[in-house]
PDB file of C-alpha atoms in Angstrom:
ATOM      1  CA  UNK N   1      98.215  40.168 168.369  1.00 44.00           C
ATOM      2  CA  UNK N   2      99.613  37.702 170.936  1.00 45.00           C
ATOM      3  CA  UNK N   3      98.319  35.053 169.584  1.00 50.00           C
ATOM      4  CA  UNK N   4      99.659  35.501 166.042  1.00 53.00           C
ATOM      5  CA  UNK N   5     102.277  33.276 164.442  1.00 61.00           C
ATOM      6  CA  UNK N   6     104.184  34.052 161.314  1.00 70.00           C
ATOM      7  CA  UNK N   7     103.151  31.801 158.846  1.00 73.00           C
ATOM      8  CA  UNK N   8     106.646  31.471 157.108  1.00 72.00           C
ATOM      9  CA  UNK N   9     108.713  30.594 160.201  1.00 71.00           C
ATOM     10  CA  UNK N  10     111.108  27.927 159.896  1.00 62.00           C
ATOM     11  CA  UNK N  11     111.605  25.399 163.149  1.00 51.00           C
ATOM     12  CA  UNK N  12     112.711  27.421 165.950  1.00 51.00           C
ATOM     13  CA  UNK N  13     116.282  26.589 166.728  1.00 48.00           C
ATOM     14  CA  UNK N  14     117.597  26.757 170.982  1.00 48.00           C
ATOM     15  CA  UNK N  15     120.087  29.582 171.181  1.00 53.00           C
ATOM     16  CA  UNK N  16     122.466  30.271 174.088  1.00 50.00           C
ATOM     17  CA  UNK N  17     125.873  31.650 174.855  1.00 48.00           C
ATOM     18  CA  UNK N  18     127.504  33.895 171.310  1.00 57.00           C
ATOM     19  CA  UNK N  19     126.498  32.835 168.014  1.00 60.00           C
ATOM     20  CA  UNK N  20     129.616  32.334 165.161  1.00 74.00           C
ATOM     21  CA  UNK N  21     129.840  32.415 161.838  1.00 80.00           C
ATOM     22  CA  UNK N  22     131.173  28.683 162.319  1.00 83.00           C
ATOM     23  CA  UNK N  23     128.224  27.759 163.769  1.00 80.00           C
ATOM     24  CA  UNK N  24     126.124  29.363 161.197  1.00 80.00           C
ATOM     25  CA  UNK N  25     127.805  27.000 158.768  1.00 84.00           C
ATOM     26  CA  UNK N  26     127.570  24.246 160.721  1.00 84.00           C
ATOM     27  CA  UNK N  27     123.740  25.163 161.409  1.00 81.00           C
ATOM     28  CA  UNK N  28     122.302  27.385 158.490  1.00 82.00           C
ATOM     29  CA  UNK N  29     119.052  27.057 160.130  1.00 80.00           C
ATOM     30  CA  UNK N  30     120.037  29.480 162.773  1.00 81.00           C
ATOM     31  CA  UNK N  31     120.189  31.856 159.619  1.00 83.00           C
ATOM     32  CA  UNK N  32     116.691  30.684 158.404  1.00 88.00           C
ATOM     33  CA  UNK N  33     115.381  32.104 161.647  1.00 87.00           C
ATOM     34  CA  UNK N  34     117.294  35.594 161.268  1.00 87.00           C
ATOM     35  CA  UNK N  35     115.664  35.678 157.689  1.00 90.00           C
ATOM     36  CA  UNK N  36     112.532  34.797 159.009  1.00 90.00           C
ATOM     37  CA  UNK N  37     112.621  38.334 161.988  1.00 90.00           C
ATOM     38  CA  UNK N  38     113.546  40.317 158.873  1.00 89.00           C
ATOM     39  CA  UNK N  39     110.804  39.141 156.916  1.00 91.00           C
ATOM     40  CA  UNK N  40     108.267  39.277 159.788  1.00 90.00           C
ATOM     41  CA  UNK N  41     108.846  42.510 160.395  1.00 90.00           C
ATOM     42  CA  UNK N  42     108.281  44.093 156.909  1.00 92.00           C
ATOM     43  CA  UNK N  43     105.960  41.624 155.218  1.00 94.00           C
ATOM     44  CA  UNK N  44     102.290  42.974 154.743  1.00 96.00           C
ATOM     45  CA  UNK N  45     101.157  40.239 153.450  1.00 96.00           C
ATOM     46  CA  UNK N  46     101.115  38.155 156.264  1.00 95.00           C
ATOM     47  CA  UNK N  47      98.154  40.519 157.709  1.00 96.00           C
ATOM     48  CA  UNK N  48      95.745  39.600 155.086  1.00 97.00           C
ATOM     49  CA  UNK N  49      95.986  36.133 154.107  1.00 97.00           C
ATOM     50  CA  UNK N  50      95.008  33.424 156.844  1.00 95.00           C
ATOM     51  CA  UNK N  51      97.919  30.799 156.895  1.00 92.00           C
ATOM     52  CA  UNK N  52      97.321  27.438 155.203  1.00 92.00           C
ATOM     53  CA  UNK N  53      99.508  24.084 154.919  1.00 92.00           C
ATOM     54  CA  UNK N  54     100.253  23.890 150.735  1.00 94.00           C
ATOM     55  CA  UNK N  55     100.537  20.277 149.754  1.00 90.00           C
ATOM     56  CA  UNK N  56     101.455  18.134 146.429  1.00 91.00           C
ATOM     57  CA  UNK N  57     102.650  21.487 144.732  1.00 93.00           C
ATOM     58  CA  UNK N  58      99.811  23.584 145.171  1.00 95.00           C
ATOM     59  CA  UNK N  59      96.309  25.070 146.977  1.00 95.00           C
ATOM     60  CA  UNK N  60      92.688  24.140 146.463  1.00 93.00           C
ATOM     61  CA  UNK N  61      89.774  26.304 147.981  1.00 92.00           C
ATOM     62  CA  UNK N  62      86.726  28.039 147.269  1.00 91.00           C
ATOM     63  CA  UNK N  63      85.593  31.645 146.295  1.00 90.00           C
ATOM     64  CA  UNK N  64      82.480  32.985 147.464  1.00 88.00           C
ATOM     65  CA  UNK N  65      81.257  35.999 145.364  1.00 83.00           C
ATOM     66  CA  UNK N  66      77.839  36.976 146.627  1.00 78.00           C
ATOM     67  CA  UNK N  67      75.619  36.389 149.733  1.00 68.00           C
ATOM     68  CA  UNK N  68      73.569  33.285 148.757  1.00 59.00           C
ATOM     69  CA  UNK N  69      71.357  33.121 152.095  1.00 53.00           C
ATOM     70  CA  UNK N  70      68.190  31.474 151.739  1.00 47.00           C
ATOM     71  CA  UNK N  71      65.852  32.358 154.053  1.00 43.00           C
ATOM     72  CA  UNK N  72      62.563  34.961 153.726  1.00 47.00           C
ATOM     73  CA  UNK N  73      63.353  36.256 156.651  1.00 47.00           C
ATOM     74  CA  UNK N  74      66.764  37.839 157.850  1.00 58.00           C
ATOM     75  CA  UNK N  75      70.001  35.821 157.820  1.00 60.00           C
ATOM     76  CA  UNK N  76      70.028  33.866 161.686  1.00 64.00           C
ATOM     77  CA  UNK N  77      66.471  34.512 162.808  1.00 70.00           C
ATOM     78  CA  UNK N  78      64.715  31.512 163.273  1.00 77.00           C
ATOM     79  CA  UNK N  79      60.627  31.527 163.611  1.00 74.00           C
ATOM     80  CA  UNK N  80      59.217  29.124 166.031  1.00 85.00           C
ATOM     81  CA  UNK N  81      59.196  25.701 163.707  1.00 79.00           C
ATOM     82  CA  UNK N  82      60.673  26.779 160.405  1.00 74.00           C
ATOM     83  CA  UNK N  83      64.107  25.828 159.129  1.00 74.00           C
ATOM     84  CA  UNK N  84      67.481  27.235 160.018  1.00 72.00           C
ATOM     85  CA  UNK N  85      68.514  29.604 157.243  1.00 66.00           C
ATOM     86  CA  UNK N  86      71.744  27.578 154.709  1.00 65.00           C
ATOM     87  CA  UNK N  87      74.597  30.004 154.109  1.00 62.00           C
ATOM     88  CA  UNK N  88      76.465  28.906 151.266  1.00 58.00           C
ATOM     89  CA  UNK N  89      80.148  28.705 152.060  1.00 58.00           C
ATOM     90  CA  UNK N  90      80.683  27.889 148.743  1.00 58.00           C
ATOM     91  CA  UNK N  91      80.540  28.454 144.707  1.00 62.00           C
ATOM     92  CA  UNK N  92      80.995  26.672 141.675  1.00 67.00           C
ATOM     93  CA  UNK N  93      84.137  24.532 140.977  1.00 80.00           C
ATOM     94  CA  UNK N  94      87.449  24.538 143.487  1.00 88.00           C
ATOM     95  CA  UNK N  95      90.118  26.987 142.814  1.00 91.00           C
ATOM     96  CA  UNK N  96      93.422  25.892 142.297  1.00 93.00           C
ATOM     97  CA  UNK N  97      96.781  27.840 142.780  1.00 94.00           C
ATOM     98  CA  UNK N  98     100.402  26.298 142.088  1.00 95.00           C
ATOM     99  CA  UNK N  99     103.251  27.406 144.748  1.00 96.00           C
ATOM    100  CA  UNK N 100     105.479  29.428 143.734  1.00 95.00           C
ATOM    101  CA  UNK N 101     109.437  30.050 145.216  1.00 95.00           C
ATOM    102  CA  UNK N 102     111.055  32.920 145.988  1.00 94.00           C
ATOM    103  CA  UNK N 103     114.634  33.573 147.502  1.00 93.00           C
ATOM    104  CA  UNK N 104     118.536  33.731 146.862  1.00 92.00           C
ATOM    105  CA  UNK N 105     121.736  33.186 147.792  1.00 92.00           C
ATOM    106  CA  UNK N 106     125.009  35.183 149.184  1.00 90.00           C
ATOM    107  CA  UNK N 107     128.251  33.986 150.352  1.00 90.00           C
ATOM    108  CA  UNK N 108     131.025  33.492 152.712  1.00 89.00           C
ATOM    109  CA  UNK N 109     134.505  33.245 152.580  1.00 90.00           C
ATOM    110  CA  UNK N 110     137.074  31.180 154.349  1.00 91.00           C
ATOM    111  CA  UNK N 111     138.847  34.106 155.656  1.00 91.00           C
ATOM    112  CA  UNK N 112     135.554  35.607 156.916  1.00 86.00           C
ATOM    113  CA  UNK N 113     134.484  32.912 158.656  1.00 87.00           C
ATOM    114  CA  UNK N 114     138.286  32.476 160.374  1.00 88.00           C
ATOM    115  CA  UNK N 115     137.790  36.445 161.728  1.00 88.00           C
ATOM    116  CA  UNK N 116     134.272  35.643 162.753  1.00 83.00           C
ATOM    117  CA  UNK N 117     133.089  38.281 160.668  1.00 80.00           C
ATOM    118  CA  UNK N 118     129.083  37.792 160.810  1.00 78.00           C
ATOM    119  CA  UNK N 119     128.633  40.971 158.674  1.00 82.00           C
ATOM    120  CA  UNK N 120     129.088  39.583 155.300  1.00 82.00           C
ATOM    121  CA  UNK N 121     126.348  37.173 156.408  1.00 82.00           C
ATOM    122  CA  UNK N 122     124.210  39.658 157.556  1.00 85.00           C
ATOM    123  CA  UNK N 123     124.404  41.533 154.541  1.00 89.00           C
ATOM    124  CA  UNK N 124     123.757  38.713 153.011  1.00 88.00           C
ATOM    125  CA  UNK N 125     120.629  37.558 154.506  1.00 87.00           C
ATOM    126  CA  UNK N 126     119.414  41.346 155.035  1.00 90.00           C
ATOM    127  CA  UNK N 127     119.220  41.828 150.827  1.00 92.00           C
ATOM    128  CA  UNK N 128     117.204  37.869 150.264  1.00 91.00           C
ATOM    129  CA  UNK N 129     114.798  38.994 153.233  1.00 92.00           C
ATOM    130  CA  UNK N 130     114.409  42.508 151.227  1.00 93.00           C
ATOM    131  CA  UNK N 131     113.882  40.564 148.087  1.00 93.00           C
ATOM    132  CA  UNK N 132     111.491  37.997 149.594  1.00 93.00           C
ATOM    133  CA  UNK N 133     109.301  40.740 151.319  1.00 94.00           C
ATOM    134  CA  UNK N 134     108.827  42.902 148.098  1.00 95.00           C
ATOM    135  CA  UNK N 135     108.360  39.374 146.200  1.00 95.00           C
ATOM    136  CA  UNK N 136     105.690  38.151 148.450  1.00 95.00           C
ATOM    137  CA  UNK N 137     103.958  41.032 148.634  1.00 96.00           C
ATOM    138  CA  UNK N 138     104.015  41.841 145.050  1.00 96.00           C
ATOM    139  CA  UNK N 139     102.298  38.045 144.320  1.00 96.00           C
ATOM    140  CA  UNK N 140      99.896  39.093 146.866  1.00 97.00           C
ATOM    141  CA  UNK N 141      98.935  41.963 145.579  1.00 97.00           C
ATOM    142  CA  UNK N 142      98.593  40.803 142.271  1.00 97.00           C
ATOM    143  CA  UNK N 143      96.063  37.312 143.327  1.00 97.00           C
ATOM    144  CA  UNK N 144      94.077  40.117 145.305  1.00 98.00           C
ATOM    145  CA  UNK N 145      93.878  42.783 141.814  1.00 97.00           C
ATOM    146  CA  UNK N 146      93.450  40.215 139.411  1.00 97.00           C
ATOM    147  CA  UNK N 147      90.156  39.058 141.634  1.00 96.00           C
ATOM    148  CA  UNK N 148      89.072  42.403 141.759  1.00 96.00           C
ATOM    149  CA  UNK N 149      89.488  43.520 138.200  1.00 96.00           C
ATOM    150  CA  UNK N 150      88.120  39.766 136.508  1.00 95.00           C
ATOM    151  CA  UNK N 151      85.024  39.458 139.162  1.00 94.00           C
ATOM    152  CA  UNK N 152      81.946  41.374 138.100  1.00 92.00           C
ATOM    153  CA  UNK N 153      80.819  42.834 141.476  1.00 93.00           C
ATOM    154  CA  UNK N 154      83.687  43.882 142.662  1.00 96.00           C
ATOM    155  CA  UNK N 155      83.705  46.199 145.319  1.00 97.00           C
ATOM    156  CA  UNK N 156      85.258  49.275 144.438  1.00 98.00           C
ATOM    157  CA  UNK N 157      85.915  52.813 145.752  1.00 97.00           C
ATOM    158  CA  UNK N 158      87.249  55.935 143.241  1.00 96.00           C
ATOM    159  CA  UNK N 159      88.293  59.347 145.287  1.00 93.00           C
ATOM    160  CA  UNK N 160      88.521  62.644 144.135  1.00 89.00           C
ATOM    161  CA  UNK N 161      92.243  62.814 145.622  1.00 88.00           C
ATOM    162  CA  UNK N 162      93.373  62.498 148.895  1.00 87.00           C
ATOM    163  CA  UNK N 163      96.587  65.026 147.685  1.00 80.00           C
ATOM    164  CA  UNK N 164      94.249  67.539 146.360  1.00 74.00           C
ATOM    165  CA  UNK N 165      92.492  67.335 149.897  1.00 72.00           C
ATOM    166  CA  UNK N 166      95.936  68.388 151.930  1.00 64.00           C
ATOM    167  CA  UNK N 167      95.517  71.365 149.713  1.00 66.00           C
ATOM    168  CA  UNK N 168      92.423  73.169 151.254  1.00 59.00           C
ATOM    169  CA  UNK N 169      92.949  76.333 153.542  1.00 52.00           C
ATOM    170  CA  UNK N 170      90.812  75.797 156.773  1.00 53.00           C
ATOM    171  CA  UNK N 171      88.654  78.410 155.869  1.00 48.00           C
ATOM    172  CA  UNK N 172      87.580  76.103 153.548  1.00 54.00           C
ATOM    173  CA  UNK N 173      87.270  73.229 154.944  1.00 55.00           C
ATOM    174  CA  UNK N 174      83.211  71.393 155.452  1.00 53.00           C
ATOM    175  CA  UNK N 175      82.726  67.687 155.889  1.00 50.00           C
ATOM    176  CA  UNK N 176      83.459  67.135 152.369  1.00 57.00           C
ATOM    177  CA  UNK N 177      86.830  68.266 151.871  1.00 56.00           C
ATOM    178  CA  UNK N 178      89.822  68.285 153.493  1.00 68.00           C
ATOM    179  CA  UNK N 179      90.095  65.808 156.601  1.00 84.00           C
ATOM    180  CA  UNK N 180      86.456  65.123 156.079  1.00 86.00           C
ATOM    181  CA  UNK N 181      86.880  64.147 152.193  1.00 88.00           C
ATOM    182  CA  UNK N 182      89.583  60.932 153.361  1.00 93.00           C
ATOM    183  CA  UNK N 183      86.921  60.466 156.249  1.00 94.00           C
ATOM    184  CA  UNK N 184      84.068  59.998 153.957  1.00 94.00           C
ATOM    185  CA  UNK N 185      86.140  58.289 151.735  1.00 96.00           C
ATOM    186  CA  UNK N 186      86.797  55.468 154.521  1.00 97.00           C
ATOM    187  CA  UNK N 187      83.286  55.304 155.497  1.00 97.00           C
ATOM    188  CA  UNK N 188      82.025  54.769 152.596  1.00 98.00           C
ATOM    189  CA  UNK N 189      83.914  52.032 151.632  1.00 98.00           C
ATOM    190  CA  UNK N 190      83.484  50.183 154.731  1.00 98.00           C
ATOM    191  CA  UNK N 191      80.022  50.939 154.165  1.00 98.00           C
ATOM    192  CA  UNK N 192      80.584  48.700 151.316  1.00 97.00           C
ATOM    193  CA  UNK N 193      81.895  45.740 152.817  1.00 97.00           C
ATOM    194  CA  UNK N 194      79.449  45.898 155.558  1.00 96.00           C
ATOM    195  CA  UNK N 195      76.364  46.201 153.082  1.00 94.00           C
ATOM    196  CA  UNK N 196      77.314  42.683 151.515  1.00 92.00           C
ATOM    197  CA  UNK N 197      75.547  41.210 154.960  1.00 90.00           C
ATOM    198  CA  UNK N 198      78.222  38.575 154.973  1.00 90.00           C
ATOM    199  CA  UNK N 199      79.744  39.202 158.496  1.00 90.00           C
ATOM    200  CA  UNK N 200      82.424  40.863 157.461  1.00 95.00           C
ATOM    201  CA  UNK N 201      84.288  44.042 159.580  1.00 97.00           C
ATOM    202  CA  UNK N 202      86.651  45.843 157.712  1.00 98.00           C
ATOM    203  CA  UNK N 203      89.706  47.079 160.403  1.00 98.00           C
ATOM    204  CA  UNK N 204      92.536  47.039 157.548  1.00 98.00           C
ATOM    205  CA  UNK N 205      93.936  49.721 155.550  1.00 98.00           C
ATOM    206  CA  UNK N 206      96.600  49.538 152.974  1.00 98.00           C
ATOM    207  CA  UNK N 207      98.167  52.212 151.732  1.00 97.00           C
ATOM    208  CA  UNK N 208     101.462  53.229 149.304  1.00 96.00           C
ATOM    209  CA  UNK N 209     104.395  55.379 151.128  1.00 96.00           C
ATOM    210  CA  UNK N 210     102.899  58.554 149.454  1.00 94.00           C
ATOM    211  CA  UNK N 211      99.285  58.105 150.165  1.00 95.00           C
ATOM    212  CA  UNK N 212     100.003  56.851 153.617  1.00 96.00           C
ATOM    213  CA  UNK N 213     101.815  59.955 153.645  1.00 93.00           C
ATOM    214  CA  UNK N 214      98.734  62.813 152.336  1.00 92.00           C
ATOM    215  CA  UNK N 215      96.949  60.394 155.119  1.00 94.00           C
ATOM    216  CA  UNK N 216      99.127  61.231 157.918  1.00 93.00           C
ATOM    217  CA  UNK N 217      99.255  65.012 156.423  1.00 89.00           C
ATOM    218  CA  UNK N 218      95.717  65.932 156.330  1.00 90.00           C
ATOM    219  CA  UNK N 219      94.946  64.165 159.827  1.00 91.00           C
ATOM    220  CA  UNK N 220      97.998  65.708 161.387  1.00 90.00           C
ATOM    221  CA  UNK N 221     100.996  64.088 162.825  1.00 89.00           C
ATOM    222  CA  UNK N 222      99.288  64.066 165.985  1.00 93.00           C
ATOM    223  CA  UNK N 223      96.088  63.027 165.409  1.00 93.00           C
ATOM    224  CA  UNK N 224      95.802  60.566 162.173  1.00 95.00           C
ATOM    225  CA  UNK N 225      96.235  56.926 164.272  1.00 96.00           C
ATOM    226  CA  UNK N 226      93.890  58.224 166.805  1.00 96.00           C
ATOM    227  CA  UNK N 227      91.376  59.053 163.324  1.00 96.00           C
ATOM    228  CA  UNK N 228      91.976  55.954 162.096  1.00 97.00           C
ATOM    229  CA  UNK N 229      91.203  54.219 165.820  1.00 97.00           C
ATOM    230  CA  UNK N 230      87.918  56.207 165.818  1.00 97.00           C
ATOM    231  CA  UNK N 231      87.164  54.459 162.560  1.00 97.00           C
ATOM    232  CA  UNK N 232      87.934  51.254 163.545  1.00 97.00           C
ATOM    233  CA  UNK N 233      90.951  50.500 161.093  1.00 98.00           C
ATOM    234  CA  UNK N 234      95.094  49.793 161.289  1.00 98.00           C
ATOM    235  CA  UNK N 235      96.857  51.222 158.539  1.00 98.00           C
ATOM    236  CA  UNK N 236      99.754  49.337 157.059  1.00 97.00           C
ATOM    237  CA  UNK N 237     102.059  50.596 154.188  1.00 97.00           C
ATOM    238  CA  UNK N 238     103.472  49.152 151.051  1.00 96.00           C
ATOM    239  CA  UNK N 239     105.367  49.864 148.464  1.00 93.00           C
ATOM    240  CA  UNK N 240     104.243  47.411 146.154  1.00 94.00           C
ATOM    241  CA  UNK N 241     104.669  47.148 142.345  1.00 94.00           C
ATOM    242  CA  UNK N 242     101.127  45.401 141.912  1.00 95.00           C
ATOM    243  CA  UNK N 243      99.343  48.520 142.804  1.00 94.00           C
ATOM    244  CA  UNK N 244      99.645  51.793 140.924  1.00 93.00           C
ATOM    245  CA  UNK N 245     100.011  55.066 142.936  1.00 91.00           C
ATOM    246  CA  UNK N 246      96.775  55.783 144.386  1.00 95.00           C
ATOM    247  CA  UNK N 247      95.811  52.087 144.732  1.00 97.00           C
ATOM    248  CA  UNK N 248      94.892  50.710 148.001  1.00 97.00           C
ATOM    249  CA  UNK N 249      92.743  48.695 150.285  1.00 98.00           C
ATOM    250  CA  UNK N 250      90.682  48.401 152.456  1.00 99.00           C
ATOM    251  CA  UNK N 251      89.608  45.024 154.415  1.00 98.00           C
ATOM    252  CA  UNK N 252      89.029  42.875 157.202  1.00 98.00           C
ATOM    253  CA  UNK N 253      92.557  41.276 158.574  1.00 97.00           C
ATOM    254  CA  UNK N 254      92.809  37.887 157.077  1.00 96.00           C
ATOM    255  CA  UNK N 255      89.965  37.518 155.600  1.00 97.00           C
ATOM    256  CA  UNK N 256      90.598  37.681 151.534  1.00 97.00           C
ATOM    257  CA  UNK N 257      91.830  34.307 151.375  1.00 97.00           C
ATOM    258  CA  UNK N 258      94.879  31.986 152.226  1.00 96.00           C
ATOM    259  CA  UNK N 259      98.738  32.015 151.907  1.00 96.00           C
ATOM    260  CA  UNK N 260      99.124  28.186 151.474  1.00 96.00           C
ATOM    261  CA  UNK N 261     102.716  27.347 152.652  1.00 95.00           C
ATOM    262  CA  UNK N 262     104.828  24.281 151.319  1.00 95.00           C
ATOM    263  CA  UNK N 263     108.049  25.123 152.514  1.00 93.00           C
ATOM    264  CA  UNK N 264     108.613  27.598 155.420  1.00 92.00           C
ATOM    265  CA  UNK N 265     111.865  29.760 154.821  1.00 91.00           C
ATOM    266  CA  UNK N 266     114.632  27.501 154.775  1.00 92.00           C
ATOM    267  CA  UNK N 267     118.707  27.776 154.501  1.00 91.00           C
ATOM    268  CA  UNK N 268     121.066  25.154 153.219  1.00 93.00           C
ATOM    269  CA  UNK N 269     124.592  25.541 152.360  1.00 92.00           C
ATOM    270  CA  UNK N 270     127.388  24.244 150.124  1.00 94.00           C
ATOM    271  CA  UNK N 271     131.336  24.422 150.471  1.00 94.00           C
ATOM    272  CA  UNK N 272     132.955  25.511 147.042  1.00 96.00           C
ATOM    273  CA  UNK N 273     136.326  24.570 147.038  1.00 96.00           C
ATOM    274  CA  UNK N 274     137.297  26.226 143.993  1.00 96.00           C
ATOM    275  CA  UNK N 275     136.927  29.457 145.461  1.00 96.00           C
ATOM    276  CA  UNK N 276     136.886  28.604 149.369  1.00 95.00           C
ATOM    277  CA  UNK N 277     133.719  30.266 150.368  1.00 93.00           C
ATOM    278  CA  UNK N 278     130.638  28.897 151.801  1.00 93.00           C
ATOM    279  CA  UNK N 279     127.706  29.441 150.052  1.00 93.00           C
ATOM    280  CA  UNK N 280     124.339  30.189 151.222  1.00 91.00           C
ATOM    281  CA  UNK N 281     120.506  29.095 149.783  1.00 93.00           C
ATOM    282  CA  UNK N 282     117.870  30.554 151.450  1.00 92.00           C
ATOM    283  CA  UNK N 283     114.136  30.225 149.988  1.00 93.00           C
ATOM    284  CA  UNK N 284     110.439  30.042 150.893  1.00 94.00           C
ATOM    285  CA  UNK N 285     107.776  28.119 148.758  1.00 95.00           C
ATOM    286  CA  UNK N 286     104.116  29.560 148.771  1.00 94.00           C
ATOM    287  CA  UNK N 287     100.872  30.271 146.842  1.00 96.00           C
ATOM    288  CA  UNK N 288      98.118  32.922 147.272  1.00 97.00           C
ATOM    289  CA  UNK N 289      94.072  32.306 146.711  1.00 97.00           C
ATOM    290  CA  UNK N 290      91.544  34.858 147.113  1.00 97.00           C
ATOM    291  CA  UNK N 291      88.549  32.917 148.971  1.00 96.00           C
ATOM    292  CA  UNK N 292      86.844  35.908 150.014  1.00 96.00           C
ATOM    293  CA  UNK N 293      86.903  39.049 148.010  1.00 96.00           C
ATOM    294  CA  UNK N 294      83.670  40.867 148.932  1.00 96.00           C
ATOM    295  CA  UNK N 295      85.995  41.386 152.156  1.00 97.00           C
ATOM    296  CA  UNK N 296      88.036  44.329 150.487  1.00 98.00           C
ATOM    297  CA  UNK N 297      87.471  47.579 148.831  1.00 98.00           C
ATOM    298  CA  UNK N 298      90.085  48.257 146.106  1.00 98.00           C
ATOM    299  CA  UNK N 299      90.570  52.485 146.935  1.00 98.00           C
ATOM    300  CA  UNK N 300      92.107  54.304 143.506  1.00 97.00           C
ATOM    301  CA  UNK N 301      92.322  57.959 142.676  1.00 95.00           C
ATOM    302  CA  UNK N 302      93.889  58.606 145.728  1.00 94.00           C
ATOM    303  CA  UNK N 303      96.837  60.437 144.490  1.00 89.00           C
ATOM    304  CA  UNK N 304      94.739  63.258 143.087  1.00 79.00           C
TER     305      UNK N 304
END
């Protein structure tokens, strides 16, 4: 979307002529924004959570767990003289989440630095944005499946298998099995979402590698992102601990909740003279809160 900003960005930092490993000591925040491109580029996360400021150590919002519209007629129409229907927004007592911080650190040495060799750095920065991405995402996942598993009224989908349905022969394929078992599968759950009558429009898919995979298998190589366009949805792949195989979801985009942000991802650095390297601190402070969870369908069973 061209209009989309990643939420963990640090301060963008003017760039011109060849960068050095000199100046990236002099100016670790150059780094910060390398860290950040990596991240961006691998982070689900980021896709489901609307970005929030975090302040004082922590986020406060509200959950909404059912539609509470109050009007005898349909939510939004309005008879000639009666009331506007209320739409609670809101439910019970504030939520509150504590920020959490996630990163590491990697080195340079004196003689590195002297050749201008940036690929110690790069290494460097490559393994903390690999560590921050499955981090992030694994908190993520985990606010989002403790919600689902605690709240009664969840909304939840179980499949028959979407391996078992790569398995049927075409001669015995109907609209229940095969391509048209992951199809109803889909439907259904966005049926789900949509039956709440909250507004919602689920357009997000989540999937593990292997799932993704019996997804792209039973649609075809060809054919399963024009499927998935039919239906309305973007699929997006992780491999996240916080989900067992055959665990996904399915949602509207940034809808769930809010990835409150305290301290963007950051680099600072500190000569060690003992050893004669430069060493490197890069981090990012958040916190995750699930405001909206009749927005997603928690899919299991799909591994079948």
């Amino acid at each position: 979307m061209a209009d989309f900003t990643f939420p963990l960005s640090p301060a963008r930092v003017n760039e011109s002529g060849t960068i050095t490993t000199s100046m990236l000591v002099k100016e670790p925040t150059r780094l910060s924004s390398y860290v950040s491109k990596l991240t961006e580029a691998n982070l689900v996360s980021q896709f489901l959570f609307t970005s929030t400021a975090a302040k004082g150590g922590a986020i406060m919002y509200d959950r909404l767990e059912a539609n509470m519209a109050l009007a005898p007629e349909k939510p939004g129409v309005i008879a000639p003289g009666a009331e506007f229907p209320a739409f609670s927004t809101s439910q019970g007592k504030p939520k509150i989440d504590r920020v959490v911080k996630t990163g590491g650190h990697y080195d340079l040495t004196r003689e590195a630095e002297k050749r201008n060799d940036p690929i110690i750095l790069q290494r460097g920065a490559n393994r903390v944005a690999n560590t921050m991405v499955k981090d992030i995402d694994n908190r993520a996942f985990a606010v989002i499946d403790d919600v689902l598993t605690n709240m009664e009224g969840a909304l939840k989908l179980e499949s028959d298998g979407w391996a078992a349905a790569g398995k049927v022969t075409a001669s015995q394929k109907t609209a229940l099995t095969g391509e048209g078992k992951l199809i109803d599968d889909l439907e259904e759950a966005k049926l789900k979402i949509e039956e709440t009558n909250l507004g919602y429009i689920p357009d997000t898919l989540v999937l593990k590698p292997r799932d993704a995979k019996n997804l792209r298998a039973v649609f075809g190589v060809n054919n399963w992102q024009s499927v998935l366009s039919t239906l309305g949805l973007r699929l997006y792949i992780s491999n996240t601990d916080s989900f067992a195989d055959g665990e996904g979801l399915l949602l509207q985009r940034g809808a769930i909740g809010v990835m409150g942000v305290e301290d963007p991802i950051s680099t600072d650095n500190e000569y060690i003279k003992s050893r004669q390297v430069t060493r490197f601190y890069t981090w990012a402070t958040m916190a995750f809160g699930v405001t909206d969870p009749l927005s997603v369908v928690k899919l299991s069973g799909l591994a079948q």
